[in-house]
Short mmCIF file of C-alpha atoms in Angstrom, two decimals:
data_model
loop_
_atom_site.label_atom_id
_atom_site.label_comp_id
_atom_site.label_asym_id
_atom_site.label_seq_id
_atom_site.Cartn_x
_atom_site.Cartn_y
_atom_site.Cartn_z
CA UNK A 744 1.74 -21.14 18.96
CA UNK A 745 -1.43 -22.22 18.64
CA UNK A 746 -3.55 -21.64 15.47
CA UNK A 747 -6.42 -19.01 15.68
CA UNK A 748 -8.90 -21.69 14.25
CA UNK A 749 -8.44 -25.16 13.75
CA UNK A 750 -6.79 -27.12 10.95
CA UNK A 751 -6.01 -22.96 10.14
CA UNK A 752 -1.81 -21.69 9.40
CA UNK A 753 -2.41 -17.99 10.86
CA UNK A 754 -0.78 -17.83 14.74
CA UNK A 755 -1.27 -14.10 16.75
CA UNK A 756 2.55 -13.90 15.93
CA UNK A 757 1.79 -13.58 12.28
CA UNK A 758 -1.46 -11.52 12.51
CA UNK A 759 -1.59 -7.44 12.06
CA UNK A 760 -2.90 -6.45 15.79
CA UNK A 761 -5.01 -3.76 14.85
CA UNK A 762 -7.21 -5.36 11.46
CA UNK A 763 -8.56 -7.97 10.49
CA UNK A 764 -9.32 -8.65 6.37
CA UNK A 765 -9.06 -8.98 3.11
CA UNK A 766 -8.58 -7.67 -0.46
CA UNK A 767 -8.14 -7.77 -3.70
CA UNK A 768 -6.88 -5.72 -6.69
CA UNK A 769 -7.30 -5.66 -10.28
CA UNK A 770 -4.71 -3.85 -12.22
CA UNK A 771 -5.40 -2.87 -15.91
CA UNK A 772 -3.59 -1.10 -19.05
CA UNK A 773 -5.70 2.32 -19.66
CA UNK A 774 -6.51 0.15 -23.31
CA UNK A 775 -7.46 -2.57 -21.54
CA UNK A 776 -9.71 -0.19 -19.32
CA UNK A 777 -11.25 1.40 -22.56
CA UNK A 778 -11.76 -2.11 -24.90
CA UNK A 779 -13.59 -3.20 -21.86
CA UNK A 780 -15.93 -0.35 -20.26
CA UNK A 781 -14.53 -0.47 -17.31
CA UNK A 782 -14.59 2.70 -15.04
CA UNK A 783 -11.70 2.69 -12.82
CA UNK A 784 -11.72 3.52 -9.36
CA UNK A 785 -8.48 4.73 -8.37
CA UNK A 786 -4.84 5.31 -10.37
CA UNK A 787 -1.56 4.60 -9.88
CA UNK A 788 0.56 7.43 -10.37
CA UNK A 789 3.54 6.46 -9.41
CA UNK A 790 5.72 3.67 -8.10
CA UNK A 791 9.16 3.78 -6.63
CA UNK A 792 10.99 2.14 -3.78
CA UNK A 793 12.55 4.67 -0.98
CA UNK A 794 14.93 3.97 1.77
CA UNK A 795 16.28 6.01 5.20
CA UNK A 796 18.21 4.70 7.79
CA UNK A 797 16.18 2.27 10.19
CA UNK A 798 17.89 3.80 13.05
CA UNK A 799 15.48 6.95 12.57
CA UNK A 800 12.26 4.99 12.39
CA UNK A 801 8.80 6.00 10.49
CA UNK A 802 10.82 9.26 8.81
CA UNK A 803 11.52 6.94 5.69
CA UNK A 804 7.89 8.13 4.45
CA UNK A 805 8.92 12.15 4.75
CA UNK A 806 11.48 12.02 1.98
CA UNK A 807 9.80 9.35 -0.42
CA UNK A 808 6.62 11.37 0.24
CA UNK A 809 8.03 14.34 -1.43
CA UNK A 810 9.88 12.67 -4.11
CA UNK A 811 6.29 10.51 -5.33
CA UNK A 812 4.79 13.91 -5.04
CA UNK A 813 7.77 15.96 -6.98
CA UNK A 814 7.86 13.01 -9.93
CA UNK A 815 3.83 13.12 -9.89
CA UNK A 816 3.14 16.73 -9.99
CA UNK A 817 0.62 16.30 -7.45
CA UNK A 818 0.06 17.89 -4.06
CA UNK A 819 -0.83 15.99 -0.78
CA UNK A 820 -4.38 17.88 -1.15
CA UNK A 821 -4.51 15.68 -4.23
CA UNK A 822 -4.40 12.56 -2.55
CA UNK A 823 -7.76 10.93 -0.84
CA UNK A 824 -5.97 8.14 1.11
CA UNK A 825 -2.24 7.52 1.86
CA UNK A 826 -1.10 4.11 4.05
CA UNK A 827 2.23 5.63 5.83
CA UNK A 828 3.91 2.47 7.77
CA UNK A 829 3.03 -1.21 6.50
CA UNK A 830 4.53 -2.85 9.31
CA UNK A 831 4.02 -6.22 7.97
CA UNK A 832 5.14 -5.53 4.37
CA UNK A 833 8.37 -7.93 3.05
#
């Protein structure tokens, strides 16, 4: 395929249909946050990798929901924004 701009790697077979972007992250230790003054903008609570059987697609998210929610002590009415289906992640 052809590239989307020339001299450029990125083909419409490897592009997300829907978006367009970037990003960036900066991760920090809570001391790290405090010997600096920094005023963090959103937490990690938890991490954890969850599996269901690909034959049932997008209900993976229903269990793992409930068992980040269940390890975190939070509610969904915690939460201000939640991705569900990364269709390009590895």
């Amino acid at each position: 395929l052809k590239t989307l701009v020339d001299g450029g790697r990125l083909t419409a077979a490897m592009a997300s249909q829907i978006s367009d972007g970037a990003s960036a992250v900066l991760l920090a230790s809570e001391q790290a946050v405090k010997d600096h003054g920094l005023k963090p903008r959103a937490r990690i609570h938890h991490i954890s990798a969850r599996g269901a059987d690909p034959v049932f697609m997008l209900t993976g998210p229903i269990p793992a929901t409930r068992y980040a929610l269940d390890k975190t002590g939070l509610s969904i009415e915690d939460i201000d924004t939640v991705e569900i289906n990364e269709a390009f992640a590895p």
